[in-house]
XYZ file of C-alpha atoms in Angstrom:
746
model
C 114.515 -108.494 23.076
C 117.180 -107.177 24.973
C 115.373 -103.956 26.009
C 112.259 -105.545 26.692
C 114.356 -107.154 29.387
C 115.832 -104.035 30.516
C 112.413 -102.394 30.612
C 110.826 -105.380 32.117
C 113.954 -104.871 35.434
C 113.469 -100.966 35.552
C 109.984 -102.230 36.359
C 110.563 -104.677 38.735
C 113.362 -102.288 40.058
C 110.632 -99.383 40.566
C 107.900 -101.646 42.062
C 110.174 -103.264 44.696
C 111.399 -98.967 45.526
C 107.589 -98.418 46.489
C 108.261 -100.826 49.894
C 110.017 -99.682 52.421
C 111.376 -101.425 55.918
C 108.949 -100.636 58.621
C 109.412 -103.161 61.637
C 105.945 -104.510 63.175
C 107.487 -103.292 66.563
C 106.936 -99.543 65.834
C 103.049 -100.602 65.445
C 102.991 -100.681 69.708
C 105.812 -99.266 70.787
C 106.445 -95.529 70.857
C 109.726 -95.392 71.096
C 110.425 -97.540 68.181
C 107.932 -95.832 66.613
C 109.666 -92.623 67.276
C 113.382 -93.962 65.816
C 111.426 -95.148 62.685
C 109.427 -92.492 61.699
C 112.233 -90.177 60.356
C 114.141 -93.486 58.558
C 110.926 -93.754 57.174
C 109.922 -90.141 56.006
C 113.760 -89.780 54.536
C 113.380 -92.987 52.793
C 110.027 -91.932 50.999
C 110.924 -88.543 50.137
C 113.430 -89.578 46.617
C 110.293 -91.149 45.829
C 108.403 -88.444 45.524
C 108.752 -87.613 41.994
C 109.158 -90.841 40.448
C 106.686 -91.010 37.323
C 104.397 -93.377 39.058
C 103.916 -90.932 41.905
C 104.389 -87.855 40.799
C 101.723 -85.368 42.397
C 99.324 -83.436 39.837
C 100.326 -80.022 40.249
C 103.522 -78.739 42.108
C 101.459 -77.366 45.308
C 100.929 -81.445 45.492
C 104.288 -81.710 45.738
C 105.358 -79.614 48.052
C 102.568 -79.882 50.503
C 103.920 -83.827 50.767
C 107.417 -82.365 50.643
C 107.617 -80.356 53.704
C 105.612 -82.494 55.624
C 107.641 -85.215 55.006
C 110.848 -83.250 55.534
C 109.622 -82.211 58.962
C 109.008 -85.932 59.878
C 112.875 -86.525 59.131
C 113.684 -84.142 61.649
C 115.186 -81.942 58.712
C 113.251 -78.801 60.196
C 115.249 -76.037 58.609
C 114.721 -77.660 54.288
C 110.812 -78.443 55.559
C 110.361 -74.554 56.839
C 111.855 -73.190 53.201
C 110.152 -75.628 51.771
C 106.673 -74.777 53.125
C 107.709 -70.746 52.374
C 107.579 -72.260 48.919
C 104.640 -74.038 48.746
C 102.760 -70.274 50.166
C 103.769 -68.886 46.646
C 102.212 -71.805 44.677
C 99.084 -72.008 46.745
C 97.900 -68.179 46.646
C 100.504 -65.364 45.995
C 99.378 -63.005 48.956
C 100.117 -62.769 52.459
C 96.997 -64.154 53.508
C 97.814 -67.449 51.914
C 99.976 -70.592 53.941
C 97.643 -69.462 57.468
C 96.498 -73.090 57.853
C 100.227 -74.358 57.587
C 101.037 -72.354 60.403
C 100.639 -75.023 63.837
C 103.699 -77.090 61.227
C 105.809 -73.971 60.855
C 106.256 -72.680 64.534
C 106.313 -76.488 65.784
C 109.180 -76.863 63.385
C 110.717 -73.463 64.449
C 110.601 -74.450 67.663
C 111.899 -77.791 67.334
C 114.989 -76.283 65.543
C 115.083 -73.788 68.431
C 115.630 -76.415 70.722
C 118.361 -78.112 69.358
C 120.268 -74.966 68.459
C 120.389 -73.355 71.592
C 119.603 -76.278 74.288
C 116.592 -75.196 75.699
C 113.602 -76.877 76.979
C 110.960 -77.130 74.259
C 108.652 -74.931 75.468
C 110.550 -72.485 75.836
C 111.679 -72.437 72.335
C 108.042 -73.027 71.282
C 107.272 -69.665 73.032
C 109.849 -67.917 71.431
C 108.942 -69.273 67.862
C 104.969 -68.616 68.295
C 106.188 -64.895 69.361
C 108.428 -64.682 66.471
C 106.191 -65.757 63.944
C 102.987 -64.062 65.436
C 104.641 -60.548 66.011
C 105.799 -60.632 61.617
C 102.567 -61.727 60.258
C 100.462 -58.931 58.751
C 97.831 -57.235 60.724
C 94.984 -59.000 58.781
C 96.222 -62.121 59.295
C 96.220 -62.062 62.651
C 92.768 -63.172 62.772
C 93.063 -66.631 61.452
C 96.320 -67.859 63.506
C 93.527 -69.508 66.146
C 91.790 -71.299 63.588
C 95.537 -72.594 62.255
C 96.693 -73.389 65.852
C 93.131 -75.087 66.757
C 93.521 -78.916 66.013
C 91.942 -82.147 67.103
C 94.664 -83.599 69.019
C 91.820 -86.385 69.952
C 91.177 -87.299 66.528
C 94.428 -86.940 65.131
C 95.643 -89.601 67.786
C 92.800 -91.544 66.544
C 93.856 -91.287 62.848
C 97.515 -92.411 63.265
C 96.718 -95.432 65.320
C 94.113 -95.972 62.405
C 96.833 -95.752 60.090
C 99.538 -97.987 62.543
C 96.958 -101.019 62.895
C 96.781 -101.360 58.777
C 100.638 -102.465 59.611
C 99.867 -104.814 62.158
C 102.139 -108.351 61.821
C 104.268 -106.252 58.510
C 107.403 -105.653 58.735
C 107.027 -103.599 55.557
C 105.080 -100.776 54.562
C 103.791 -99.939 50.406
C 104.438 -96.046 49.111
C 101.034 -94.877 49.581
C 100.403 -96.010 52.952
C 103.979 -94.641 53.669
C 103.190 -91.492 52.575
C 99.795 -91.529 54.682
C 101.614 -92.531 57.858
C 103.808 -89.887 57.978
C 101.225 -87.172 57.274
C 99.427 -88.465 60.445
C 102.155 -88.990 62.903
C 103.228 -85.229 61.760
C 99.219 -84.264 62.695
C 99.290 -85.300 65.941
C 102.970 -84.968 66.613
C 103.181 -81.125 65.798
C 99.669 -80.436 67.345
C 100.009 -82.911 70.119
C 103.515 -80.988 70.921
C 102.136 -77.277 70.719
C 98.622 -77.342 72.041
C 97.304 -76.210 74.108
C 100.153 -74.119 74.908
C 100.183 -72.147 72.009
C 96.395 -71.449 72.376
C 97.310 -70.011 75.954
C 100.064 -68.176 73.997
C 97.479 -66.695 71.829
C 94.967 -65.654 74.638
C 97.758 -63.228 75.389
C 98.460 -62.005 72.528
C 94.547 -61.019 72.489
C 94.244 -59.393 75.522
C 97.187 -57.363 74.043
C 95.417 -56.169 71.247
C 91.607 -56.652 71.738
C 88.939 -56.409 73.615
C 86.403 -59.066 73.947
C 82.992 -59.659 75.222
C 80.631 -62.647 75.740
C 77.138 -62.435 76.596
C 73.816 -64.015 76.735
C 70.955 -62.446 74.969
C 67.528 -63.090 76.338
C 65.049 -62.674 73.116
C 61.357 -61.368 73.215
C 59.950 -65.344 73.171
C 62.694 -66.621 76.381
C 65.455 -67.868 73.613
C 68.697 -67.710 74.109
C 71.299 -66.591 72.723
C 74.955 -65.993 72.698
C 77.268 -63.009 71.714
C 80.666 -62.597 70.919
C 81.678 -58.741 70.896
C 85.565 -58.074 69.574
C 87.139 -54.416 69.640
C 90.647 -53.471 68.485
C 92.216 -51.713 71.980
C 92.203 -48.062 70.816
C 89.283 -47.805 68.876
C 87.460 -46.233 71.809
C 84.877 -44.181 69.468
C 81.557 -46.024 68.186
C 82.222 -47.729 65.090
C 80.056 -49.641 62.144
C 79.615 -53.039 63.739
C 79.541 -56.185 61.526
C 77.436 -58.650 62.737
C 77.957 -62.510 61.949
C 75.229 -64.818 62.662
C 76.967 -68.175 62.940
C 75.770 -72.271 63.854
C 79.381 -72.897 63.458
C 80.234 -71.896 67.420
C 83.926 -72.487 68.260
C 87.008 -71.178 67.390
C 85.957 -69.568 63.958
C 83.655 -67.098 66.533
C 86.076 -65.414 67.107
C 88.393 -65.056 63.897
C 85.272 -63.769 62.679
C 84.952 -60.732 65.543
C 88.853 -60.081 65.378
C 88.481 -60.126 61.648
C 86.153 -57.050 61.588
C 88.411 -55.100 64.633
C 91.486 -55.740 62.325
C 89.301 -53.709 59.604
C 89.002 -51.080 62.249
C 85.486 -52.119 62.630
C 82.948 -53.930 66.135
C 82.979 -56.970 65.377
C 80.033 -59.017 67.206
C 79.258 -62.854 65.985
C 75.756 -64.456 67.781
C 75.544 -67.915 67.537
C 71.986 -69.553 66.766
C 70.033 -71.253 69.194
C 71.300 -74.736 70.826
C 74.736 -73.253 70.583
C 77.142 -72.484 72.926
C 75.166 -71.396 76.447
C 72.326 -71.668 74.879
C 69.639 -74.451 75.909
C 66.884 -73.908 73.311
C 66.292 -76.580 70.705
C 69.045 -76.439 67.720
C 66.848 -76.212 64.359
C 69.016 -75.024 61.108
C 67.664 -72.497 59.574
C 64.609 -71.812 60.993
C 64.275 -69.276 63.498
C 67.311 -66.534 61.924
C 64.643 -64.710 60.735
C 62.804 -64.191 64.083
C 66.070 -63.678 65.671
C 68.328 -61.285 64.434
C 65.692 -58.435 63.994
C 66.783 -58.391 67.556
C 70.055 -58.884 67.876
C 70.493 -56.224 64.795
C 68.660 -54.237 67.059
C 70.737 -54.734 70.441
C 74.117 -54.251 68.892
C 73.336 -50.994 67.073
C 71.824 -49.395 70.858
C 74.850 -50.473 72.513
C 77.868 -47.383 73.336
C 80.513 -49.003 71.243
C 78.198 -48.512 68.227
C 77.282 -46.100 66.015
C 74.001 -47.193 65.148
C 74.756 -48.513 61.569
C 75.183 -52.503 61.203
C 76.396 -54.448 58.401
C 76.720 -58.261 57.931
C 79.267 -60.684 56.451
C 79.926 -64.236 56.202
C 79.674 -67.664 54.202
C 77.634 -70.747 53.414
C 75.166 -71.280 56.073
C 76.329 -67.604 57.096
C 75.507 -66.028 54.086
C 72.337 -67.718 53.834
C 71.920 -65.840 57.297
C 71.708 -62.358 55.949
C 68.744 -63.523 53.517
C 66.947 -64.156 57.127
C 67.844 -61.166 58.277
C 66.693 -58.907 55.460
C 63.149 -60.825 55.211
C 62.110 -58.504 57.983
C 64.789 -55.187 57.507
C 65.812 -53.432 60.376
C 66.454 -50.396 60.134
C 69.830 -50.078 61.217
C 71.149 -53.206 58.792
C 72.951 -51.187 56.141
C 74.270 -53.553 54.172
C 74.932 -57.193 53.798
C 78.141 -59.274 52.178
C 76.557 -62.772 51.340
C 79.324 -65.022 50.108
C 78.855 -68.243 49.356
C 75.308 -68.248 50.249
C 73.252 -71.577 50.885
C 70.268 -71.331 48.631
C 67.789 -73.153 51.772
C 65.413 -75.216 49.716
C 66.745 -74.585 45.834
C 70.475 -76.080 46.367
C 70.602 -77.419 49.418
C 69.511 -79.988 50.962
C 67.979 -80.441 47.412
C 69.316 -79.333 44.557
C 66.811 -78.758 42.337
C 64.604 -80.724 44.290
C 66.990 -84.017 43.958
C 68.417 -84.711 48.017
C 71.555 -85.102 48.874
C 72.852 -87.579 51.717
C 75.600 -85.107 52.612
C 72.484 -83.291 54.481
C 72.296 -85.799 57.408
C 76.203 -85.749 57.720
C 76.039 -81.870 57.727
C 72.626 -82.180 60.057
C 74.942 -84.119 62.948
C 77.840 -82.213 62.494
C 75.972 -78.951 63.864
C 73.740 -80.530 66.029
C 75.415 -83.264 67.930
C 77.443 -80.638 70.628
C 76.668 -77.414 71.396
C 80.122 -76.418 69.119
C 80.760 -78.651 65.835
C 81.507 -82.261 66.247
C 84.645 -81.961 63.458
C 85.553 -85.730 64.366
C 82.217 -87.293 63.116
C 82.119 -84.682 60.191
C 85.130 -85.381 59.001
C 85.276 -89.004 59.295
C 85.382 -89.727 55.817
C 85.366 -93.659 56.062
C 82.242 -93.470 58.083
C 79.877 -91.180 56.300
C 80.784 -93.557 52.696
C 80.350 -96.895 55.092
C 76.520 -94.881 55.659
C 76.095 -93.936 52.279
C 76.897 -97.304 50.700
C 74.873 -99.433 53.250
C 72.002 -97.665 52.489
C 72.468 -97.786 48.909
C 73.207 -101.504 49.074
C 70.268 -102.559 51.557
C 67.580 -100.526 49.107
C 65.399 -99.035 52.135
C 64.399 -95.875 51.824
C 65.867 -92.660 51.137
C 64.142 -92.026 54.950
C 66.056 -94.903 56.291
C 69.284 -93.337 55.746
C 69.224 -91.738 59.245
C 68.280 -94.737 61.368
C 71.128 -96.336 59.090
C 73.768 -93.808 60.386
C 72.973 -94.805 64.018
C 71.278 -91.661 65.181
C 67.939 -91.291 63.742
C 67.005 -87.196 63.421
C 63.768 -85.425 63.459
C 65.264 -82.394 61.710
C 65.973 -85.193 58.416
C 62.777 -86.241 58.490
C 60.958 -82.866 58.743
C 63.225 -81.919 55.573
C 62.396 -84.767 53.328
C 58.777 -83.906 54.102
C 59.395 -80.896 52.057
C 60.539 -82.428 48.386
C 58.698 -79.195 46.862
C 59.828 -75.784 46.812
C 56.956 -74.619 49.362
C 55.758 -72.830 52.200
C 58.234 -74.293 55.121
C 61.353 -73.103 53.135
C 59.718 -69.623 51.553
C 58.813 -68.438 55.026
C 63.146 -68.830 56.133
C 64.093 -66.634 54.029
C 63.151 -63.676 51.594
C 59.823 -64.999 48.838
C 58.872 -62.829 46.153
C 57.839 -60.073 46.606
C 59.547 -59.860 49.906
C 62.774 -59.097 47.296
C 61.381 -55.972 46.545
C 61.342 -54.158 50.003
C 65.702 -54.611 50.002
C 66.485 -51.555 49.315
C 70.440 -51.617 51.158
C 73.230 -51.952 49.145
C 73.914 -55.817 48.729
C 77.850 -57.159 47.729
C 77.234 -61.108 46.711
C 80.708 -63.333 45.914
C 80.648 -66.797 44.530
C 82.589 -69.342 42.761
C 82.803 -70.873 39.690
C 83.424 -73.810 41.905
C 81.491 -73.030 44.245
C 78.680 -76.205 45.788
C 76.236 -73.322 46.794
C 76.905 -71.181 43.255
C 72.768 -71.887 42.590
C 71.760 -70.525 46.031
C 74.223 -67.354 45.981
C 72.913 -66.545 42.166
C 69.184 -67.639 43.485
C 68.898 -64.519 45.685
C 70.734 -62.607 43.421
C 68.423 -62.875 40.550
C 65.399 -63.028 42.538
C 65.928 -59.287 43.819
C 66.970 -58.221 40.549
C 63.357 -59.261 39.195
C 61.827 -57.991 42.146
C 63.598 -54.686 42.797
C 64.983 -53.385 39.235
C 67.056 -50.909 40.969
C 68.071 -52.927 43.577
C 72.158 -51.661 44.315
C 73.464 -55.114 44.048
C 76.707 -56.021 43.011
C 78.143 -59.521 41.950
C 81.242 -61.134 41.883
C 82.361 -64.380 40.523
C 85.550 -66.279 39.580
C 87.362 -69.336 39.782
C 87.072 -69.960 43.514
C 85.024 -72.974 45.216
C 83.049 -72.872 48.446
C 85.796 -71.917 50.938
C 87.868 -69.365 48.053
C 84.944 -67.087 47.473
C 84.705 -65.768 51.102
C 88.562 -65.497 51.583
C 91.058 -65.355 49.009
C 91.712 -67.073 45.679
C 93.940 -69.626 44.921
C 96.324 -70.713 42.640
C 95.253 -73.940 41.929
C 91.521 -74.545 42.006
C 90.654 -78.493 41.148
C 94.004 -79.102 40.526
C 93.937 -76.649 37.578
C 96.163 -73.478 37.359
C 94.042 -69.539 37.935
C 94.725 -67.036 36.274
C 96.712 -64.067 38.768
C 94.291 -61.699 37.888
C 91.502 -63.591 39.701
C 94.047 -64.254 42.679
C 92.306 -61.727 44.774
C 91.837 -61.321 48.855
C 87.885 -61.389 49.269
C 88.130 -59.949 52.758
C 89.972 -57.047 51.429
C 87.066 -56.542 48.580
C 84.274 -56.861 51.381
C 85.982 -54.855 53.712
C 86.439 -52.146 51.104
C 82.600 -52.203 50.500
C 82.072 -51.800 53.982
C 84.469 -48.514 53.939
C 82.655 -47.493 50.785
C 78.966 -47.977 52.210
C 79.110 -47.229 56.390
C 82.513 -44.557 55.767
C 81.937 -42.949 52.897
C 84.927 -44.902 51.369
C 85.895 -44.940 47.654
C 84.028 -47.821 46.045
C 86.687 -51.029 45.674
C 88.145 -50.993 41.936
C 87.111 -54.220 40.729
C 83.420 -53.210 40.983
C 83.416 -51.249 37.891
C 79.338 -52.356 37.029
C 77.210 -54.394 39.163
C 78.410 -57.881 37.704
C 81.941 -58.280 37.713
C 82.903 -62.019 36.722
C 86.946 -63.018 35.222
C 86.932 -64.822 32.151
C 89.054 -67.856 32.869
C 92.618 -68.545 30.552
C 92.134 -65.012 29.893
C 93.586 -63.080 32.996
C 91.196 -60.850 32.341
C 88.053 -59.811 34.312
C 84.887 -58.286 32.587
C 82.017 -55.873 33.834
C 78.497 -55.822 32.890
C 75.162 -54.224 34.013
C 73.641 -57.355 34.706
C 74.525 -61.420 35.044
C 72.104 -61.814 31.386
C 74.855 -59.731 30.263
C 77.990 -61.899 30.754
C 77.093 -64.164 27.659
C 76.518 -62.590 24.146
C 75.006 -65.016 21.988
C 74.754 -69.441 22.504
C 75.644 -72.239 20.585
C 72.543 -74.964 20.563
C 74.494 -78.297 21.470
C 72.163 -81.212 19.571
C 72.189 -84.688 21.284
C 74.110 -86.184 18.637
C 77.806 -87.252 17.740
C 79.880 -84.983 16.004
C 80.734 -87.452 13.281
C 80.820 -88.275 9.947
C 80.024 -84.551 8.630
C 77.199 -84.090 11.241
C 77.949 -80.989 13.419
C 76.223 -81.366 17.395
C 75.561 -77.522 16.595
C 73.838 -78.052 13.826
C 69.452 -79.107 14.484
C 69.366 -82.603 13.048
C 67.388 -82.981 9.943
C 65.922 -86.785 11.228
C 64.467 -87.398 14.625
C 66.095 -90.728 16.387
C 66.957 -91.207 19.529
C 69.548 -92.886 22.126
C 68.157 -94.904 24.401
C 69.196 -95.587 28.232
C 68.282 -98.546 29.941
C 68.597 -98.339 33.985
C 68.022 -101.409 36.080
C 67.686 -100.168 39.720
C 67.363 -103.119 41.229
C 70.971 -104.188 40.122
C 73.374 -102.723 42.981
C 76.191 -103.877 41.868
C 77.136 -101.929 38.667
C 79.965 -102.368 37.023
C 81.750 -98.692 35.578
C 82.086 -97.794 31.773
C 84.661 -95.590 30.713
C 84.869 -93.545 27.639
C 88.617 -93.048 26.497
C 88.738 -89.426 25.974
C 92.380 -89.979 24.830
C 95.808 -90.963 25.669
C 95.634 -88.556 28.385
C 92.083 -89.024 30.267
C 89.048 -90.939 30.013
C 85.746 -90.227 32.326
C 83.035 -92.331 33.418
C 79.604 -93.282 32.046
C 77.956 -95.637 34.451
C 74.302 -94.819 34.116
C 74.694 -92.125 30.988
C 75.744 -91.409 27.308
C 77.956 -89.138 25.933
C 78.007 -87.154 23.026
C 81.344 -85.537 21.866
C 81.269 -82.477 19.650
C 83.579 -81.845 16.398
C 86.615 -80.041 16.928
C 86.549 -76.715 17.238
C 88.311 -74.078 14.724
C 88.404 -71.443 16.767
C 88.581 -69.429 20.364
C 85.393 -70.013 21.918
C 84.519 -67.916 25.436
C 82.011 -70.179 27.001
C 80.186 -67.585 29.789
C 77.055 -68.000 32.211
C 74.991 -71.344 32.739
C 73.771 -73.502 29.979
C 70.260 -73.855 29.491
C 68.208 -76.613 27.430
C 65.573 -78.712 26.373
C 64.947 -82.533 27.053
C 62.764 -84.011 24.601
C 62.147 -87.855 26.442
C 60.081 -90.603 26.104
C 60.714 -92.709 29.941
C 58.294 -95.887 30.671
C 57.801 -94.652 34.143
C 56.214 -91.035 35.952
C 59.555 -89.219 36.938
C 62.868 -89.148 36.505
C 66.333 -88.301 38.188
C 68.617 -86.237 35.928
C 72.118 -85.425 35.291
C 74.435 -83.345 33.100
C 78.251 -82.605 32.504
C 79.724 -80.014 30.182
C 83.287 -80.387 29.466
C 86.120 -79.159 27.759
C 88.724 -81.798 25.854
C 91.469 -79.804 25.541
C 93.936 -79.912 22.481
C 96.332 -81.906 24.881
C 93.418 -84.357 25.254
C 92.933 -83.535 29.081
C 89.695 -83.358 29.883
C 88.270 -80.267 32.276
C 84.834 -80.124 33.859
C 83.423 -76.584 33.054
C 79.312 -77.275 34.554
C 76.709 -79.415 35.613
C 73.433 -79.808 36.457
C 70.797 -82.176 38.687
C 67.269 -82.157 38.792
C 64.062 -83.970 39.365
C 62.327 -84.009 36.131
C 58.400 -83.529 37.311
C 59.764 -80.477 39.239
C 61.421 -79.180 36.131
C 58.712 -76.492 34.875
C 57.806 -75.387 38.631
C 60.096 -75.527 41.334
C 57.106 -75.817 43.787
C 54.350 -78.010 42.470
C 55.386 -81.483 41.123
C 53.908 -82.505 37.509
C 54.740 -86.255 37.068
C 55.314 -87.737 33.773
C 53.417 -89.422 31.126
C 54.871 -93.263 30.630
C 55.822 -93.929 27.158
C 55.352 -89.453 26.194
C 57.469 -87.481 24.417
C 57.461 -84.921 26.795
C 59.594 -81.618 27.117
C 61.843 -81.321 30.332
C 63.158 -77.746 30.518
C 66.921 -77.286 31.787
C 67.893 -74.799 34.134
C 69.662 -74.247 37.327
C 73.024 -75.343 36.256
C 76.334 -73.803 37.499
C 77.690 -70.766 35.720
C 81.438 -70.558 34.175
C 83.186 -68.643 32.406
C 86.427 -69.725 30.426
C 88.164 -69.253 27.423
C 87.671 -72.697 25.132
C 90.896 -72.608 23.357
C 90.759 -73.470 19.469
C 91.673 -77.085 18.689
C 89.165 -78.189 21.969
C 85.709 -80.355 21.883
C 83.190 -80.097 24.071
C 81.744 -83.590 25.562
C 78.061 -83.582 26.705
C 77.560 -86.396 29.650
C 74.071 -86.684 29.964
C 72.813 -89.542 32.505
C 70.045 -90.267 35.300
C 70.847 -90.290 38.954
C 72.090 -93.703 40.526
C 74.819 -93.479 43.164
C 74.630 -93.540 46.709
C 75.177 -90.020 47.388
C 71.882 -88.508 46.255
C 68.676 -89.735 46.669
C 67.088 -92.551 44.249
C 64.394 -91.908 42.595
C 62.756 -95.174 40.992
C 60.143 -92.869 38.870
C 57.062 -94.521 40.422
C 55.455 -91.215 41.315
C 55.455 -91.825 45.453
C 57.424 -89.616 47.252
C 60.533 -90.258 46.420
C 61.963 -90.391 50.249
C 59.619 -93.337 50.723
C 60.441 -95.211 47.326
C 62.368 -98.871 48.007
C 64.289 -101.471 46.139
C 60.807 -102.837 46.124
C 59.509 -100.029 43.755
C 61.986 -100.385 41.616
C 60.020 -102.266 38.976
C 60.663 -103.299 35.192
C 64.145 -101.508 34.433
C 63.779 -97.553 34.075
C 64.255 -96.857 29.895
C 64.631 -93.548 29.179
C 65.086 -92.230 25.314
C 67.098 -89.221 24.477
C 65.723 -87.505 21.565
C 68.250 -86.060 19.498
C 66.327 -82.608 18.764
C 67.143 -81.929 22.482
C 69.456 -79.676 23.346
C 71.944 -78.036 25.537
C 72.238 -74.202 24.932
C 75.420 -73.159 25.722
C 76.386 -68.833 26.682
C 78.653 -67.594 24.780
C 80.402 -64.200 25.231
C 81.931 -61.708 22.773
C 83.349 -58.529 23.204
């Protein structure tokens, strides 16, 4: 009994420790706020590592700690913590660049106090010292690091403070969030725009920068920025980037090429910077880039050879450029490339709500609307309002408050039709692409499916293509910059933590300057096997697995193996009521450590694996289903349950059943009839699964506020509303359905 009382007292004390004094007067009085924030931060620091608040990993702890120390005015200790954070963030000199503003701010504040000098003078000395000690290849990233949106940081700080109105205390989570918001505003407002001016002076010492407007044959205007390193006076190969994200990143792309001793040329798409043309993303790159390449190849600073590089939309641009291949274009390095019409704005023919957020991001002004794009609360509200309303997917832009012709035009093309096909190479077009290509993507890359679509199509129609692929444990950002130590909260093998920039420009040296082939490229396909600290090298993507394992839709219990074909046919039924917009989430407790949400899904769990297994590749398979509707959007998630009970995502798949056999032509299902639906285009993963693990398969129907809703009537899904829901959707998953898991053995 005494022990229970003691535990209760400890719990009460812990809960009390989660509340901190913070006077309500600080909300409206900036002088009081300035006094209280260091006190608050100092109180929060000891609570960082309690059982209740302990971060997921060391990197998260260091991130929170350096910010709190800086708010508490312990600048020297904060800078030391930040230095340690870099080692946990990534283990080479390109890591941590995005924290440069905080470091320079902390150095300047410390310098100001120690030497009793004005802050502006301390800032100049601190910035110059930091800049001059940077590795040359890191210099292009300085502008990205210090160019923060001060007005947006002010708004976010105000929002955090408003939550404390009429309160004299603040809970732990709110205190931590307030300290972070305060530091963002304090640091960036203190150093911006002075450091931007200081950077311009440094850039003038190191680079020659020109900006021009090009007029195309059709009378369109494109703004192009050319950056060369001073001292490089002879003509050089040009590394071209076609960029819709006009802004500071243009200078990054140009300077990055320059520090690797190339000419950097960055052209903005129609409607950006000085262009008054209509901005229609994706639609005109193929036409415009032929003329741009022709122009840059004939300039006095060019030796006539052009390469292209970039990720995401910028990766797509390179595939648009090779649809009509200019003789001067000698190689492309598409990274995490958007597969337009393949994985964006619809993935396997299912449109995503994110498309509207992105459209507004790149079309709201001549640059990018960072404040609107990063306003997660706004977009969550828009998506939730649409979902709750039951209105058609076409109503999403109106609900957002800004109707979009582009959004509506995209919705008019739910299949992979000529609208999408004309933007990039299509079928036999790939056979004409005879220049060397280096593709990079990652297991956690949102555009992996698009990147691999181009790769597969190129090799399908051009068997002898000199096309190299590098794929590893990288997310969308990492596969176009550098490998992190943690991805999705999980540690990554040291062998994978490479600089993608170094790889890309070594490739350019190899192709454009007759240098050595990058060491990593030992064969056409180079993939990192997670949890083994090794890279493997094979001649084509099919060889990243050597066999496969069928996981049938049954549970591995009572001597039944999910890996053996069922003896008798049965099914598991799932019922989805699309009229109900207040689903109560359901969960399956996997272990004491983890659980998984199973709302609108069913799950199948394997028996314990009696030996190690390397899953390598993209799972495929077959649904044997019967449904009382004409269509359905399915999703699949494959997980590992580690021996310690932790759940690890391995791969996933979302697709529209009516397009599963042919993504160009819709083929509706016959209600209440068993149909075979192929499973393809899932995410590629390569990872060793330890003995003692289990595999978990989650299969369900898409019904969330973040993807288009398919009610199954057979009408254009974008036009369906909650009135089309009718009877609940009933889907029978027969146990001879399976997911075929790719396996690699040496």
